[in-house]
Coordinates of C-alpha atoms in Angstrom, one line a residue:
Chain A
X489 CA -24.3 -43.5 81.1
X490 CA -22.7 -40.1 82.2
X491 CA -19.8 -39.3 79.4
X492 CA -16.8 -36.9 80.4
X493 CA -18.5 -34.2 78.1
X494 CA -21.9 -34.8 80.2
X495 CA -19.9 -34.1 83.4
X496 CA -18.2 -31.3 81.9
X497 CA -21.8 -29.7 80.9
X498 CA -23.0 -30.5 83.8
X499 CA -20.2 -28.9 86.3
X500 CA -20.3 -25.9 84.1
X501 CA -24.3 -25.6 84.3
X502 CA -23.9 -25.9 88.2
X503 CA -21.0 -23.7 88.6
X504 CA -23.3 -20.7 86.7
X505 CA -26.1 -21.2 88.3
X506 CA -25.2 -21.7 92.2
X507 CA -23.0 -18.6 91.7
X508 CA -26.1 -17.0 90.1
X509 CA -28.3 -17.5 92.9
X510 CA -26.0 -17.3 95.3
X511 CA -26.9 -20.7 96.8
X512 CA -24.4 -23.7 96.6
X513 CA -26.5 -26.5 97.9
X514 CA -29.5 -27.0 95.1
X515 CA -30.5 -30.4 93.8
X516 CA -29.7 -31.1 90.0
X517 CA -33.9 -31.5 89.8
X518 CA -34.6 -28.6 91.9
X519 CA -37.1 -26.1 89.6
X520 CA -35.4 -22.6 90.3
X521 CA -38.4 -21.2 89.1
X522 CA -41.2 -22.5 91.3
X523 CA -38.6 -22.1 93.9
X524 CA -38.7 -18.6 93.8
X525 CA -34.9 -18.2 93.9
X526 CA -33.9 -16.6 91.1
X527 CA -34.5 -13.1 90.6
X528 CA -35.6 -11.3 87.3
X529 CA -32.4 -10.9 85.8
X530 CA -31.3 -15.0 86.3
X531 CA -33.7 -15.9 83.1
X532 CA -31.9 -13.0 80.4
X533 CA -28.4 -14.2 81.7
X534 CA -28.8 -18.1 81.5
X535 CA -29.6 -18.0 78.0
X536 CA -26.5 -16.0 77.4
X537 CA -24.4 -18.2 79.4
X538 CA -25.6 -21.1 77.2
X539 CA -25.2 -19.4 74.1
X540 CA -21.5 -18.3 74.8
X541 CA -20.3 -21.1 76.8
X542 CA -22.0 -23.7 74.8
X543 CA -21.6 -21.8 70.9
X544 CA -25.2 -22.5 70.5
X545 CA -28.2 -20.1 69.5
X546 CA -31.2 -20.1 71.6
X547 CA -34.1 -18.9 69.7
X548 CA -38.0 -18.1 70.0
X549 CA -38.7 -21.9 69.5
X550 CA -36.5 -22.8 72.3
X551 CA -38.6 -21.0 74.6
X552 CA -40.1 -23.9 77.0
X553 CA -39.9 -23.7 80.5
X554 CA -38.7 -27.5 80.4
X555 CA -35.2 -26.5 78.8
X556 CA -34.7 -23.7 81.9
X557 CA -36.1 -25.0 84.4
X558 CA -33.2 -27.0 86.8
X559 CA -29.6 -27.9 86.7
X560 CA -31.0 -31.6 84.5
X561 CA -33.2 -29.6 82.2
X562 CA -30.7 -27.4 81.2
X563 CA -28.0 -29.8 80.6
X564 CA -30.4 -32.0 78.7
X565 CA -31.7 -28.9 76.6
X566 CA -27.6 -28.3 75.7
X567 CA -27.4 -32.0 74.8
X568 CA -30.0 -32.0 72.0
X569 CA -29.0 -29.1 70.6
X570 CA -25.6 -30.1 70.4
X571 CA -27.2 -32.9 68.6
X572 CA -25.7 -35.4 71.1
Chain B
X782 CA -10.1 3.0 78.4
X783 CA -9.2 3.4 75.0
X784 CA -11.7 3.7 71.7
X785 CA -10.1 2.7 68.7
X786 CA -10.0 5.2 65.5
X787 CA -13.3 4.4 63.8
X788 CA -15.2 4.8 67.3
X789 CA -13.5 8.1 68.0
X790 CA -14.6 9.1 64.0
X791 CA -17.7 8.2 64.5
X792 CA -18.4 10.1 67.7
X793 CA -16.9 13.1 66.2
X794 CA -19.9 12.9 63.1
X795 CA -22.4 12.3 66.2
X796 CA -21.3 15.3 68.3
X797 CA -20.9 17.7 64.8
X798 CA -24.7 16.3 63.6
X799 CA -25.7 16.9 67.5
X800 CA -24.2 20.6 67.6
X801 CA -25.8 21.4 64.1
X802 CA -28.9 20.0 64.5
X803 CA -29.8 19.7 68.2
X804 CA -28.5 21.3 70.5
X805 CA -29.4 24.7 69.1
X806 CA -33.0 23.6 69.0
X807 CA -33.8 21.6 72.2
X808 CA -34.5 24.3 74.5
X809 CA -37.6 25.2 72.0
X810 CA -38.5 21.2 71.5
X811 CA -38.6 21.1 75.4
X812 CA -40.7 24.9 76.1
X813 CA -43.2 23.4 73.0
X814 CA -43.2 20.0 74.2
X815 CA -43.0 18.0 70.9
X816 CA -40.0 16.5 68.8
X817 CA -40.9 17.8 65.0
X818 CA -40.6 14.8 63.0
X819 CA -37.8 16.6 61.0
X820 CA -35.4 15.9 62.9
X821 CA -36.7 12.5 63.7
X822 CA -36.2 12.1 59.4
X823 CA -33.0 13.1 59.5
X824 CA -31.4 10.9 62.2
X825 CA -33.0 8.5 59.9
X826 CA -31.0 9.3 56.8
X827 CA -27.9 8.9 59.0
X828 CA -28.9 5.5 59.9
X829 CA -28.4 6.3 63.7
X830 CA -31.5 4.2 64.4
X831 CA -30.4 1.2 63.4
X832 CA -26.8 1.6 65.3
X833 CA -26.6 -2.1 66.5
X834 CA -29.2 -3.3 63.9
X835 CA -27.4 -6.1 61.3
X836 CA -25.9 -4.6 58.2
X837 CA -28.8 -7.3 56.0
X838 CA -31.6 -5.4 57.8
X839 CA -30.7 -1.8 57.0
X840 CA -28.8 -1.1 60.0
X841 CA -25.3 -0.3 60.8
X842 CA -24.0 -3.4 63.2
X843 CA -21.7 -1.0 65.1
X844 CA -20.9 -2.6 68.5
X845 CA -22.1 -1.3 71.6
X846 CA -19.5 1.1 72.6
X847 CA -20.4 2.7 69.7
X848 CA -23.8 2.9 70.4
X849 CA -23.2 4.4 73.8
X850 CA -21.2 7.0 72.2
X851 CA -23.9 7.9 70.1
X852 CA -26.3 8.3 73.4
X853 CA -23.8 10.3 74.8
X854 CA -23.0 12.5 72.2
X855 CA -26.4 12.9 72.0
X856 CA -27.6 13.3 75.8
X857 CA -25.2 16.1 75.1
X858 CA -27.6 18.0 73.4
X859 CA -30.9 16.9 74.5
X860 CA -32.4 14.2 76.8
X861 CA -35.8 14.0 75.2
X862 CA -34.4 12.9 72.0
X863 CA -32.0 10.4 73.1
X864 CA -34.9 8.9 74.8
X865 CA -36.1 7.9 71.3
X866 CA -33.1 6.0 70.6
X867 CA -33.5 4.1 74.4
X868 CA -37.3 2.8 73.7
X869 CA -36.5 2.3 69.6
X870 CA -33.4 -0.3 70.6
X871 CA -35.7 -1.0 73.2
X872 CA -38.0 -2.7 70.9
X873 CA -35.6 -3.6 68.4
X874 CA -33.3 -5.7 70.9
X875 CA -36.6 -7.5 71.9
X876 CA -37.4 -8.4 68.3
X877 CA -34.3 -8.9 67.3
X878 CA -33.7 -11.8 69.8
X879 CA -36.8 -13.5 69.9
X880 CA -39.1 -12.7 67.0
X881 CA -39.4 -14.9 64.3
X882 CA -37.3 -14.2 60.6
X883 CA -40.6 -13.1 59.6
X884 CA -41.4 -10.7 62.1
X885 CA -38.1 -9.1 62.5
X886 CA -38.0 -8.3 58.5
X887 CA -41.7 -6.7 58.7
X888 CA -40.2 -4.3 61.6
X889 CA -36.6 -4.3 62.0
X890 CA -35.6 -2.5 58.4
X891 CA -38.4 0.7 59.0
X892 CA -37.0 1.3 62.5
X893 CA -33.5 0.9 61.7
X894 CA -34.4 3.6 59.3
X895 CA -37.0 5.9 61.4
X896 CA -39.7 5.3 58.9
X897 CA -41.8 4.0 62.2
X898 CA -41.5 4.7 65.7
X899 CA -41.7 2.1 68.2
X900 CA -42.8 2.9 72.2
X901 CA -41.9 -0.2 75.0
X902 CA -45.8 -0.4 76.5
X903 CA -45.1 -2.1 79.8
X904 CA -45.9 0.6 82.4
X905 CA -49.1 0.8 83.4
X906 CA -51.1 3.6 86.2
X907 CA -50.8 1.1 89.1
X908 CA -47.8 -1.1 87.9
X909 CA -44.3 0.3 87.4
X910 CA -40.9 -1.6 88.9
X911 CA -42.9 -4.6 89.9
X912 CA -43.6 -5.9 86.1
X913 CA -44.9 -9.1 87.8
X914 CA -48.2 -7.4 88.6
X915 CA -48.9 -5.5 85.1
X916 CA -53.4 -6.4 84.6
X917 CA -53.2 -6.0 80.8
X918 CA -55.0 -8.8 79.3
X919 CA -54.9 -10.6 76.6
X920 CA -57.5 -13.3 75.1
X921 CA -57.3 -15.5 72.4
X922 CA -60.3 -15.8 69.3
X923 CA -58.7 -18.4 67.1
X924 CA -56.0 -16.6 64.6
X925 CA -56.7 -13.4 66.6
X926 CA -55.9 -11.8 69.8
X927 CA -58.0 -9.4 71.8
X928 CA -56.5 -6.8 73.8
X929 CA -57.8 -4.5 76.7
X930 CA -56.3 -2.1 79.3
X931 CA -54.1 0.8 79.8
X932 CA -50.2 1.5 79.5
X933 CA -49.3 4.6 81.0
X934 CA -46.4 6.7 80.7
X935 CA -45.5 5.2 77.6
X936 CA -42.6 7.4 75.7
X937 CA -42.7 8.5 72.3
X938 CA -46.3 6.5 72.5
X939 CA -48.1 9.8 71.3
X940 CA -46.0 9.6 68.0
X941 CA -45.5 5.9 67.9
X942 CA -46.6 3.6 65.0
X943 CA -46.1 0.7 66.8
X944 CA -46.3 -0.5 70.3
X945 CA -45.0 -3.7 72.2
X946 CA -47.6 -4.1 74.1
X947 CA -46.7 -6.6 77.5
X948 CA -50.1 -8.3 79.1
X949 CA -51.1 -11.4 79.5
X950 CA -53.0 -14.2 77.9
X951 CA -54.9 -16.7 80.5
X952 CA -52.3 -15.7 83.0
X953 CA -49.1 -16.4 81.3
X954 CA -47.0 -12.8 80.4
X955 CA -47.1 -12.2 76.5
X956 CA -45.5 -9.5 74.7
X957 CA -47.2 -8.4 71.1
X958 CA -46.5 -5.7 68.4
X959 CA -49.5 -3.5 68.0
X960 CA -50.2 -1.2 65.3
X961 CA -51.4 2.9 66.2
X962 CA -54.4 2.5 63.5
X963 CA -55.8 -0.8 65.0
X964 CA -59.4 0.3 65.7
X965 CA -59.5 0.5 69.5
X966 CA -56.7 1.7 70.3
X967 CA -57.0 5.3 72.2
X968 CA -53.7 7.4 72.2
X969 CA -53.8 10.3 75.2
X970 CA -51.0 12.6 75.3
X971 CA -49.3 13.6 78.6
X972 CA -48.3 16.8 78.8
X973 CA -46.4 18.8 81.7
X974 CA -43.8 16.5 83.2
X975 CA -41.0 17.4 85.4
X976 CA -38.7 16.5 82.4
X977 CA -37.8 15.0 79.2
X978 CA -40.9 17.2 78.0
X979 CA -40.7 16.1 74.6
X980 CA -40.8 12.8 74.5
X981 CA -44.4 12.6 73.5
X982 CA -45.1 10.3 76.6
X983 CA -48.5 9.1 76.1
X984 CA -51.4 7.3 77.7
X985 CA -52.6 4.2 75.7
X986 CA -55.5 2.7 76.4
X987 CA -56.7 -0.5 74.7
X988 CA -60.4 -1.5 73.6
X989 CA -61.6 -4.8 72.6
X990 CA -58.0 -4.5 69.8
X991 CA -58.0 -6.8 67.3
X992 CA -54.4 -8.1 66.8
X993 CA -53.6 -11.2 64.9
X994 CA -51.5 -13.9 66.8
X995 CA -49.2 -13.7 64.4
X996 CA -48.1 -10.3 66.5
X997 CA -47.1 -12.2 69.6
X998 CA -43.2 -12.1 70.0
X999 CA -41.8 -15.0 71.6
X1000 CA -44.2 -17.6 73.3
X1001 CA -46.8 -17.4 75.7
X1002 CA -45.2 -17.5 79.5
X1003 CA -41.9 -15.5 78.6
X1004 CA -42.7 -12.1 78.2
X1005 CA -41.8 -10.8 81.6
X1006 CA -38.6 -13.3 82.1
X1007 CA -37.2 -13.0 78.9
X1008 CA -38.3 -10.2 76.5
X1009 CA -39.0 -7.3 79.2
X1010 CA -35.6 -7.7 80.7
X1011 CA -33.6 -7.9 78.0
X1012 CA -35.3 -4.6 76.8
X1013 CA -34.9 -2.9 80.1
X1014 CA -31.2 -4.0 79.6
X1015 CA -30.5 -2.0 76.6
X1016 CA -32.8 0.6 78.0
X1017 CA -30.5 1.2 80.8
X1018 CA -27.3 0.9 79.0
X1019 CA -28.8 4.1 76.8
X1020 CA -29.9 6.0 79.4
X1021 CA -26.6 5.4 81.5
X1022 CA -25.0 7.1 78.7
X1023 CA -27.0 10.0 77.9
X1024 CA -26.5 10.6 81.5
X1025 CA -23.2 10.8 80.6
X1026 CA -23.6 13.6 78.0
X1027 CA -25.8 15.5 80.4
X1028 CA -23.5 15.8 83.0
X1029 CA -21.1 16.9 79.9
X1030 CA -23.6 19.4 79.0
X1031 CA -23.8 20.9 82.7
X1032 CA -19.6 20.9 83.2
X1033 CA -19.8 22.9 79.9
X1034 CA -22.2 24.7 80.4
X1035 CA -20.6 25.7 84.1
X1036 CA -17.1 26.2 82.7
X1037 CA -18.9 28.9 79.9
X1038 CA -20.9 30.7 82.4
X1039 CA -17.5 30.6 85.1
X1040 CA -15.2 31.8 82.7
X1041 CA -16.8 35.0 81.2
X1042 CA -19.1 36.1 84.9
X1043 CA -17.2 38.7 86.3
X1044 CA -17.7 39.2 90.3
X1045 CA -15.6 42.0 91.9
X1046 CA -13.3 42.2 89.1
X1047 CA -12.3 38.4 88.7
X1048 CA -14.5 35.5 86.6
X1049 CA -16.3 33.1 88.9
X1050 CA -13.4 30.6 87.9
X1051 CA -11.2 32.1 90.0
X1052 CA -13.4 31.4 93.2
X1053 CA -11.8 28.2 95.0
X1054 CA -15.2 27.1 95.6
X1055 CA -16.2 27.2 92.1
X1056 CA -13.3 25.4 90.8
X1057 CA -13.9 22.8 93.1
X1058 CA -17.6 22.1 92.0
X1059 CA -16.6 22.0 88.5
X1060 CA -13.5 19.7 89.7
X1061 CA -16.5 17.6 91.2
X1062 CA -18.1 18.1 88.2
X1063 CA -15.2 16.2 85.6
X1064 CA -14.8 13.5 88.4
X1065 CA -18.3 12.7 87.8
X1066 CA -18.0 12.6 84.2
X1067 CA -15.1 11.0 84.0
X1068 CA -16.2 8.1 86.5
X1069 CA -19.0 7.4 84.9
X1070 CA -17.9 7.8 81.3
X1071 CA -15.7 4.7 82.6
X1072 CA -18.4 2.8 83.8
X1073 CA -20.4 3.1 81.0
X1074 CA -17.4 2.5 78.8
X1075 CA -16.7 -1.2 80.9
X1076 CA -20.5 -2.0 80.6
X1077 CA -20.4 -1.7 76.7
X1078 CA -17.4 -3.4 76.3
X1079 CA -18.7 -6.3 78.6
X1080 CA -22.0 -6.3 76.6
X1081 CA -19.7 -6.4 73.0
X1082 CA -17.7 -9.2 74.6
X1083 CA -20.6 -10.8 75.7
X1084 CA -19.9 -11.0 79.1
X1085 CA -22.1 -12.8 81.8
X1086 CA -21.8 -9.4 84.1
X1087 CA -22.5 -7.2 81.6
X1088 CA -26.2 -7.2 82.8
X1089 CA -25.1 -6.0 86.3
X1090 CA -22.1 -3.7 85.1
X1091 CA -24.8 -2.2 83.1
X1092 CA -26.9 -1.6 86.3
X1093 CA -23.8 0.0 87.9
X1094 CA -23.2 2.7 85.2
X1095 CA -26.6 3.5 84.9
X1096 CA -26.9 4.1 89.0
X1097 CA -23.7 5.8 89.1
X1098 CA -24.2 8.1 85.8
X1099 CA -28.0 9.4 86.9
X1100 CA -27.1 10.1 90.3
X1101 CA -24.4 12.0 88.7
X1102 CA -26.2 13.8 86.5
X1103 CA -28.6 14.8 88.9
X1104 CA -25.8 16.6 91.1
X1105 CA -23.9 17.8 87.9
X1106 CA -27.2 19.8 86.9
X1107 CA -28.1 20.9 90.1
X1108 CA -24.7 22.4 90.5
X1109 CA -25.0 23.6 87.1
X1110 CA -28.1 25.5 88.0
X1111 CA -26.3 27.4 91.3
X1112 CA -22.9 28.6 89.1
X1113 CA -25.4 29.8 87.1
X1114 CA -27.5 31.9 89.2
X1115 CA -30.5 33.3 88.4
X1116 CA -29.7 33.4 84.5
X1117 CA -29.5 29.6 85.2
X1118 CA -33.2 29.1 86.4
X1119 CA -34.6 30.9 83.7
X1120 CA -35.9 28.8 80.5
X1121 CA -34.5 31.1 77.9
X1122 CA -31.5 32.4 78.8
X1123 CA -29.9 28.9 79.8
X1124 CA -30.6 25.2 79.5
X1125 CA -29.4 24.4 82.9
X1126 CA -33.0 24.4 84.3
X1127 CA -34.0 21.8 81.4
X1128 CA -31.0 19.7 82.2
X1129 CA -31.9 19.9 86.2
X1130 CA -35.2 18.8 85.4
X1131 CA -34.3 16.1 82.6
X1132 CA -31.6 14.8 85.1
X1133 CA -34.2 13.8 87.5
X1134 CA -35.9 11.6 85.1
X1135 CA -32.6 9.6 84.5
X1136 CA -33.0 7.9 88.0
X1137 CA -36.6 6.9 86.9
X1138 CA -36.8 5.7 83.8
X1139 CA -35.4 1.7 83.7
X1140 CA -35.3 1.1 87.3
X1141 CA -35.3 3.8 89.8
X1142 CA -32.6 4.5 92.1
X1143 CA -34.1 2.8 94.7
X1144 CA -34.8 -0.4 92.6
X1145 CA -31.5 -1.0 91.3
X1146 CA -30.1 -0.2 94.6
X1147 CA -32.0 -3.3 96.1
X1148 CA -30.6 -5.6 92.5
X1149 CA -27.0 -3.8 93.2
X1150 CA -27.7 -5.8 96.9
X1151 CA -28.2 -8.8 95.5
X1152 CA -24.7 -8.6 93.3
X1153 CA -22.7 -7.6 95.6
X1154 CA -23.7 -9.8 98.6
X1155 CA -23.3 -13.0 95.9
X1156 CA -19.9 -11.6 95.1
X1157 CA -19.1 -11.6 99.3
X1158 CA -20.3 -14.7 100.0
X1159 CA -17.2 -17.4 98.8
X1160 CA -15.2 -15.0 99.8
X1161 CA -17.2 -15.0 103.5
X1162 CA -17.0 -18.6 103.1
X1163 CA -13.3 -19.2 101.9

């Protein structure tokens, strides 16, 4: 089940990456990468946005295309480092 | 914007170790087309290569406005040298961020110091802007790497001791540290650029190299989305602001020659014409001094534009340098096209490399595009 917090990481995770892209209307599942929607830049910025919004540091070993890939993989990768 | 009392210290130590050991000597660096490593040692004992390297690895964890300060203060004196700090934080950033505790102590204390020189290999004859495309390859013989093509246009490669090297290894983008004395690997200088003559830009071509995996930085797949770019990052935010001290070096260097050339009994300065170049002339430096100043600030506070803001002062400040030292060269007439009597033909040249190197003009014009137009579109919307 979806907790407030999950919601919260979530809307934040959206709100980044639609305004990244410049594209509102992308599914939570949607791989930006196959996709071919975000430009170089998106990848270098993401992990900062995590790391600042989220007080969490992403290292070499977080480097898997599964934690980057969508708006779901993301929030999931934030999840489990936050332990939850 | 204001820099608070230990940045403005620290700038003044950079421009006094700039004016005593640079500037007086770049003009001869630049007509012998080599940086002696003395002066390479000595920046070392300063600690200037380790500006924004942590105080437990040797360096001097000064935040980035400092750092651009010292670019500046250096850009002053001479372009080809503050190249050396651009590809050195180049490399360090990369490591820094995502190479392992093991990695980073081997490389990180030695560069912070200058005891090794490290070149960004990631250019290569056919591939420039569009990283995407770069055909170095990589293949894997259990514990060790094998490594063959060519990086071209590589800076400080001809002195280097170590290279990150970007290919890639069964199609996925790696990025690997590679040592000069690896058998195979073949180090051509190139000689006779336009500018930023000595920077010891070499060739490097790679032959059946021997590298242990142990090299690779970061994983497999992530080279060219997260290790390249972040380098290219800092790369830019160091040659925005020796930009910055090059179009410093050409107002100065205007202003001298204005002040003391006499034409029908009055100095150049007093020519309406003249004063309004060198008017054009501050504008630029003072605009792009700003810029520069906002895009390390944003990078110290972390900001999510800081990427882009960092784009925008390095657009603005080589485009400005570029007229700076072109205007430069006409106050300075013939005397100002000649090698030896003034540096403003150096600084016309060096200017020109500044909207190459990092993105050309053109390239960040088309990224600029994409910033902008995201920026518009709620607003379009709303």
């Amino acid at each position: 089940m979806e907790t407030l917090a999950d919601f919260d990481v979530k809307t934040s995770v959206r709100k980044f990456i639609t305004k990244s892209i410049g594209i509102g209307d992308i599914r939570d599942d949607e791989d930006l990468f196959d996709s071919g929607i975000v430009n170089s830049l998106f990848s270098i910025q993401l992990v900062t946005f995590i790391e600042k919004s989220f007080g969490l540091e992403i290292t070499q070993d977080d480097l898997d295309m599964d934690n980057f890939k969508s708006v779901d993989a993301v929030c999931n990768f934030v999840r489990r480092k936050q332990g939850k | 914007m204001n820099l608070d009392q230990a940045q403005r210290d620290r700038y003044r130590e950079f421009s006094d170790f700039v004016n005593d050991n640079v500037t007086p000597y770049a003009g001869d660096w630049d007509l012998h087309q080599q940086m002696p490593r003395d002066v390479i040692r000595a920046i070392g004992r300063e600690g200037y290569f380790g500006a924004i390297v942590p105080e437990a690895l040797g360096g001097k964890a000064w935040d980035f406005v400092t750092f651009g300060l010292l670019n500046e203060a250096f850009g002053r004196g001479s372009s080809s040298l503050t190249v050396l700090f651009t590809v050195q934080n180049m490399v360090a950033t990369c490591l820094l961020k995502w190479a392992s505790a093991k990695q980073v102590a081997k490389w990180i204390p030695p560069m912070a110091k200058g005891d090794i020189v490290a070149s960004f290999a990631l250019t290569e004859p056919n591939v420039g802007s569009d990283i995407q495309s770069i055909g170095t390859q990589f293949e894997s013989h259990g514990d060790m790497l094998v490594l063959n093509g060519t990086k071209r246009w590589i800076t400080f490669a001809g002195i280097a001791d170590i290279y990150l090297v970007f290919g890639k290894l069964n199609g996925r983008p790696i990025a690997c540290v590679v040592e000069k004395d690896m058998p195979g690997v073949e180090v051509t200088p190139i000689r006779d650029m336009l500018g930023f003559k000595a920077c010891h830009l070499a060739q490097l071509d790679f032959h059946d190299v021997q590298i242990p995996a142990a090299n690779v930085i970061g994983k497999a797949g992530f080279a060219l989305s997260h290790i390249a770019p972040l380098g290219l990052h800092y790369g830019r935010l160091s040659t925005a602001f020796s930009s910055v001290g090059l179009i410093r070096a050409a107002m100065e260097t205007s202003i001298k020659r204005a002040s003391t050339r006499v034409v029908s009994h009055a100095t150049l300065n007093n020519i309406s014409s003249i004063r309004a170049v060198i008017t054009e002339m501050g504008i630029s430096y003072d605009t792009s001094l700003m810029m520069c100043l906002n895009a390390a600030t944003a990078e110290d506070n972390r900001s999510l534009q800081a990427i882009e803001k960092t784009i925008l002062a390095k657009y603005v400040a080589s485009r400005n340098a570029v007229s700076a030292a072109s205007q430069a060269v006409v106050i300075s007439g013939a005397h100002g096209c000649h090698e030896e009597s003034s540096p403003t033909a150096r600084f016309y040249r060096d200017a020109k490399i500044m909207e190459i190197i990092e993105g050309t003009t053109q390239v960040l014009q088309n990224v600029l595009g994409n910033y902008y137009v995201n920026r518009a579109e709620p607003l379009v919307l709303n």
